[in-house]
Each structure stands twice: as C-alpha cells, then as structure tokens.
PDB file of C-alpha atoms in Angstrom:
ATOM      1  CA  GLN N 570       1.294  10.402 -17.326  1.00 89.00           C
ATOM      2  CA  LEU N 571       0.414   8.642 -14.084  1.00 93.00           C
ATOM      3  CA  GLN N 572       3.358   6.996 -12.396  1.00 97.00           C
ATOM      4  CA  LEU N 573       3.783   5.357  -9.008  1.00 98.00           C
ATOM      5  CA  VAL N 574       7.179   4.592  -7.528  1.00 98.00           C
ATOM      6  CA  GLU N 575       7.601   2.604  -4.328  1.00 98.00           C
ATOM      7  CA  ALA N 576      10.609   2.796  -2.047  1.00 98.00           C
ATOM      8  CA  GLY N 577      11.667   1.638   1.395  1.00 98.00           C
ATOM      9  CA  GLY N 578      11.598  -2.131   1.156  1.00 98.00           C
ATOM     10  CA  ASP N 579      14.280  -3.958   3.088  1.00 98.00           C
ATOM     11  CA  SER N 580      15.121  -7.040   5.121  1.00 98.00           C
ATOM     12  CA  VAL N 581      14.311  -6.786   8.818  1.00 98.00           C
ATOM     13  CA  GLN N 582      14.026  -9.063  11.802  1.00 98.00           C
ATOM     14  CA  PRO N 583      10.683  -9.969  13.347  1.00 98.00           C
ATOM     15  CA  GLY N 584       9.444  -7.152  15.526  1.00 98.00           C
ATOM     16  CA  GLY N 585      11.175  -4.558  13.390  1.00 98.00           C
ATOM     17  CA  SER N 586       9.733  -1.585  11.545  1.00 98.00           C
ATOM     18  CA  LEU N 587       9.817  -0.182   8.038  1.00 98.00           C
ATOM     19  CA  ARG N 588       8.301   2.794   6.319  1.00 98.00           C
ATOM     20  CA  LEU N 589       7.394   2.451   2.681  1.00 98.00           C
ATOM     21  CA  ALA N 590       6.817   5.410   0.410  1.00 98.00           C
ATOM     22  CA  CYS N 591       4.760   5.638  -2.761  1.00 98.00           C
ATOM     23  CA  VAL N 592       5.575   8.721  -4.813  1.00 98.00           C
ATOM     24  CA  ALA N 593       2.840   9.578  -7.270  1.00 97.00           C
ATOM     25  CA  SER N 594       3.211  11.761 -10.334  1.00 96.00           C
ATOM     26  CA  GLY N 595       0.685  12.783 -12.917  1.00 94.00           C
ATOM     27  CA  ILE N 596      -2.227  12.684 -10.478  1.00 91.00           C
ATOM     28  CA  SER N 597      -3.604  14.565  -7.528  1.00 91.00           C
ATOM     29  CA  LEU N 598      -4.025  12.609  -4.304  1.00 92.00           C
ATOM     30  CA  ASP N 599      -7.304  14.479  -3.841  1.00 91.00           C
ATOM     31  CA  TYR N 600      -8.937  12.486  -6.617  1.00 94.00           C
ATOM     32  CA  TYR N 601      -7.499   8.995  -6.271  1.00 95.00           C
ATOM     33  CA  VAL N 602      -7.490   6.370  -3.606  1.00 96.00           C
ATOM     34  CA  ILE N 603      -4.037   4.984  -2.968  1.00 97.00           C
ATOM     35  CA  GLY N 604      -3.670   1.513  -1.580  1.00 97.00           C
ATOM     36  CA  TRP N 605      -0.821  -0.662  -0.413  1.00 98.00           C
ATOM     37  CA  PHE N 606      -0.945  -4.261  -1.505  1.00 98.00           C
ATOM     38  CA  ARG N 607       1.193  -7.310  -0.891  1.00 98.00           C
ATOM     39  CA  GLN N 608       1.891 -10.259  -3.115  1.00 98.00           C
ATOM     40  CA  VAL N 609       3.683 -13.489  -2.359  1.00 97.00           C
ATOM     41  CA  PRO N 610       4.532 -16.171  -4.918  1.00 93.00           C
ATOM     42  CA  GLY N 611       1.549 -18.286  -5.879  1.00 94.00           C
ATOM     43  CA  GLN N 612      -0.983 -15.999  -4.251  1.00 94.00           C
ATOM     44  CA  GLU N 613      -3.160 -13.160  -5.391  1.00 94.00           C
ATOM     45  CA  ARG N 614      -2.261  -9.605  -4.568  1.00 96.00           C
ATOM     46  CA  GLU N 615      -4.043  -8.594  -1.361  1.00 97.00           C
ATOM     47  CA  GLY N 616      -5.023  -5.183  -0.089  1.00 97.00           C
ATOM     48  CA  LEU N 617      -3.465  -4.106   3.193  1.00 98.00           C
ATOM     49  CA  SER N 618      -4.106  -0.415   3.691  1.00 98.00           C
ATOM     50  CA  CYS N 619      -5.819   2.276   1.667  1.00 97.00           C
ATOM     51  CA  ILE N 620      -6.438   5.990   1.920  1.00 97.00           C
ATOM     52  CA  SER N 621      -9.274   7.787   0.178  1.00 96.00           C
ATOM     53  CA  GLY N 622      -8.588  10.772  -2.005  1.00 90.00           C
ATOM     54  CA  HIS N 623     -10.980  13.469  -0.919  1.00 85.00           C
ATOM     55  CA  SER N 624     -11.747  12.471   2.656  1.00 91.00           C
ATOM     56  CA  GLY N 625      -8.434  10.940   3.672  1.00 93.00           C
ATOM     57  CA  LYS N 626     -10.377   8.117   5.281  1.00 96.00           C
ATOM     58  CA  THR N 627      -8.283   5.007   5.807  1.00 97.00           C
ATOM     59  CA  LEU N 628      -9.016   1.318   5.559  1.00 97.00           C
ATOM     60  CA  HIS N 629      -6.852  -1.500   6.867  1.00 97.00           C
ATOM     61  CA  LYS N 630      -6.984  -5.240   6.464  1.00 96.00           C
ATOM     62  CA  GLU N 631      -7.815  -6.865   9.782  1.00 95.00           C
ATOM     63  CA  SER N 632      -4.468  -8.656  10.033  1.00 93.00           C
ATOM     64  CA  VAL N 633      -2.488  -5.406   9.947  1.00 96.00           C
ATOM     65  CA  LYS N 634      -4.700  -3.211  12.111  1.00 96.00           C
ATOM     66  CA  GLY N 635      -2.724  -1.755  14.980  1.00 96.00           C
ATOM     67  CA  ARG N 636       0.578  -2.518  13.244  1.00 98.00           C
ATOM     68  CA  PHE N 637       0.359  -0.696   9.898  1.00 98.00           C
ATOM     69  CA  THR N 638      -0.535   2.948   9.392  1.00 98.00           C
ATOM     70  CA  ILE N 639      -1.159   4.627   6.066  1.00 98.00           C
ATOM     71  CA  SER N 640      -0.689   8.370   5.685  1.00 97.00           C
ATOM     72  CA  ARG N 641      -0.035  10.901   2.984  1.00 97.00           C
ATOM     73  CA  ASP N 642       1.810  14.133   2.336  1.00 96.00           C
ATOM     74  CA  LYS N 643      -0.067  15.995  -0.357  1.00 94.00           C
ATOM     75  CA  GLY N 644       2.751  18.498  -0.764  1.00 94.00           C
ATOM     76  CA  LYS N 645       5.077  15.669  -1.742  1.00 96.00           C
ATOM     77  CA  ASN N 646       2.350  13.698  -3.508  1.00 96.00           C
ATOM     78  CA  THR N 647       3.489  10.739  -1.444  1.00 97.00           C
ATOM     79  CA  VAL N 648       1.662   8.046   0.489  1.00 98.00           C
ATOM     80  CA  TYR N 649       3.447   6.224   3.285  1.00 98.00           C
ATOM     81  CA  LEU N 650       2.953   2.867   4.934  1.00 98.00           C
ATOM     82  CA  GLN N 651       4.436   2.669   8.411  1.00 98.00           C
ATOM     83  CA  MET N 652       4.821  -0.961   9.381  1.00 98.00           C
ATOM     84  CA  ASN N 653       5.593  -1.887  12.980  1.00 98.00           C
ATOM     85  CA  ASN N 654       5.988  -5.190  14.783  1.00 98.00           C
ATOM     86  CA  LEU N 655       6.675  -6.938  11.508  1.00 98.00           C
ATOM     87  CA  LYS N 656       6.127 -10.679  11.283  1.00 97.00           C
ATOM     88  CA  PRO N 657       7.564 -13.280   8.907  1.00 97.00           C
ATOM     89  CA  GLU N 658       4.159 -13.559   7.239  1.00 96.00           C
ATOM     90  CA  ASP N 659       4.457  -9.896   6.230  1.00 97.00           C
ATOM     91  CA  THR N 660       7.150 -10.914   3.751  1.00 98.00           C
ATOM     92  CA  GLY N 661       6.325 -10.177   0.140  1.00 98.00           C
ATOM     93  CA  VAL N 662       6.478  -7.632  -2.629  1.00 98.00           C
ATOM     94  CA  TYR N 663       4.623  -4.479  -1.674  1.00 98.00           C
ATOM     95  CA  TYR N 664       2.890  -2.487  -4.369  1.00 98.00           C
ATOM     96  CA  CYS N 665       1.043   0.760  -4.294  1.00 97.00           C
ATOM     97  CA  GLY N 666      -1.966   1.131  -6.508  1.00 98.00           C
ATOM     98  CA  ALA N 667      -4.043   4.118  -7.542  1.00 97.00           C
ATOM     99  CA  ASP N 668      -7.667   4.044  -8.577  1.00 96.00           C
ATOM    100  CA  ILE N 669     -10.701   6.281  -8.670  1.00 95.00           C
ATOM    101  CA  ARG N 670     -12.965   3.710  -7.026  1.00 95.00           C
ATOM    102  CA  LEU N 671     -13.498   3.220  -3.305  1.00 94.00           C
ATOM    103  CA  CYS N 672     -10.961   1.489  -1.093  1.00 95.00           C
ATOM    104  CA  GLU N 673     -13.547  -1.139  -0.234  1.00 95.00           C
ATOM    105  CA  VAL N 674     -14.105  -1.911  -3.922  1.00 95.00           C
ATOM    106  CA  ILE N 675     -10.443  -2.334  -4.852  1.00 95.00           C
ATOM    107  CA  PHE N 676      -9.839  -4.428  -1.746  1.00 94.00           C
ATOM    108  CA  GLU N 677     -12.653  -6.742  -2.826  1.00 92.00           C
ATOM    109  CA  ASP N 678     -11.051  -7.335  -6.225  1.00 94.00           C
ATOM    110  CA  THR N 679      -7.469  -6.148  -6.561  1.00 95.00           C
ATOM    111  CA  THR N 680      -7.346  -7.132 -10.239  1.00 95.00           C
ATOM    112  CA  ILE N 681      -9.424  -4.081 -11.161  1.00 96.00           C
ATOM    113  CA  VAL N 682      -6.869  -1.571  -9.890  1.00 96.00           C
ATOM    114  CA  GLU N 683      -5.882   0.497 -12.893  1.00 93.00           C
ATOM    115  CA  ASN N 684      -2.470   1.816 -11.904  1.00 96.00           C
ATOM    116  CA  TRP N 685       0.406   0.062 -10.195  1.00 98.00           C
ATOM    117  CA  GLY N 686       3.947   0.757  -9.180  1.00 98.00           C
ATOM    118  CA  ARG N 687       6.703  -1.788  -9.739  1.00 98.00           C
ATOM    119  CA  GLY N 688       6.842  -2.923  -6.151  1.00 98.00           C
ATOM    120  CA  THR N 689       9.394  -3.092  -3.373  1.00 98.00           C
ATOM    121  CA  GLN N 690      10.518  -6.229  -1.549  1.00 98.00           C
ATOM    122  CA  VAL N 691       9.964  -6.616   2.185  1.00 98.00           C
ATOM    123  CA  THR N 692      11.552  -9.593   3.908  1.00 98.00           C
ATOM    124  CA  VAL N 693      10.981 -10.355   7.570  1.00 98.00           C
ATOM    125  CA  SER N 694      13.268 -13.059   8.827  1.00 97.00           C
ATOM    126  CA  SER N 695      15.517 -13.867  11.741  1.00 95.00           C
TER     127      SER N 695
END
C-alpha cells in the first residue's frame, strides 16, 4: 500500500532554513514523480518542487528557485526539500505527492495528483 509521510515542519524566523522529508513506502522512487506542494487557507495547493522518477530531473516553481532544493535518497525511499532563506510567504502546510505523470503535468493541475501525505506545517514569522 502506497504511503507518504512528511516530517520536518517547524516555526522559523525569516531567513532561516528547514529540511523537509517525505518517506515513501509501497512504491519505488524509480517509477513515480514526487513533488512538494504548499497550501494556505483559502488557496489551491500549489506545486513548489518536483523530482522525476527515472531521470531524477528536477522542476522548481519560479518563486522558490535558488532557495529550495529537492533531492532524494533511493536507499531510504525518501525525498527531501531543503528550504533556505525562508520568507513569511513560504508559510503553509507542505505536502508531498506521488504520481506517475510528469512533474509539469501535476504542477499544471495539482488536483490530479493521486497520492498525498498528510502534510507538515511550516511557519515563517519574526
């Protein structure tokens, strides 16, 4: 059974860093894309960073390029999101999602993502 579990959310000050982890079970990272998404109240879930299964190619939303880095450890079946220089607008619930479609496709319409974790809260505030 496919399961995704996020960890690492916390409260930090602006300019701080966090590393989120998404531990996947029941799937191989070779065959799924794993994305990190953020949701704030009243808004749709948005794609931030994604890593492709076979190629390991990454995709980042423009607003997080240079600040967020997605990576994976296949041995641990875990995908990480390193977030640096955090800003108050980065606040939200962060979800990881797994799908067999392309990163570009699930970024275009996040509602089609088939598998989600429960999320982890990130709060950036002084």
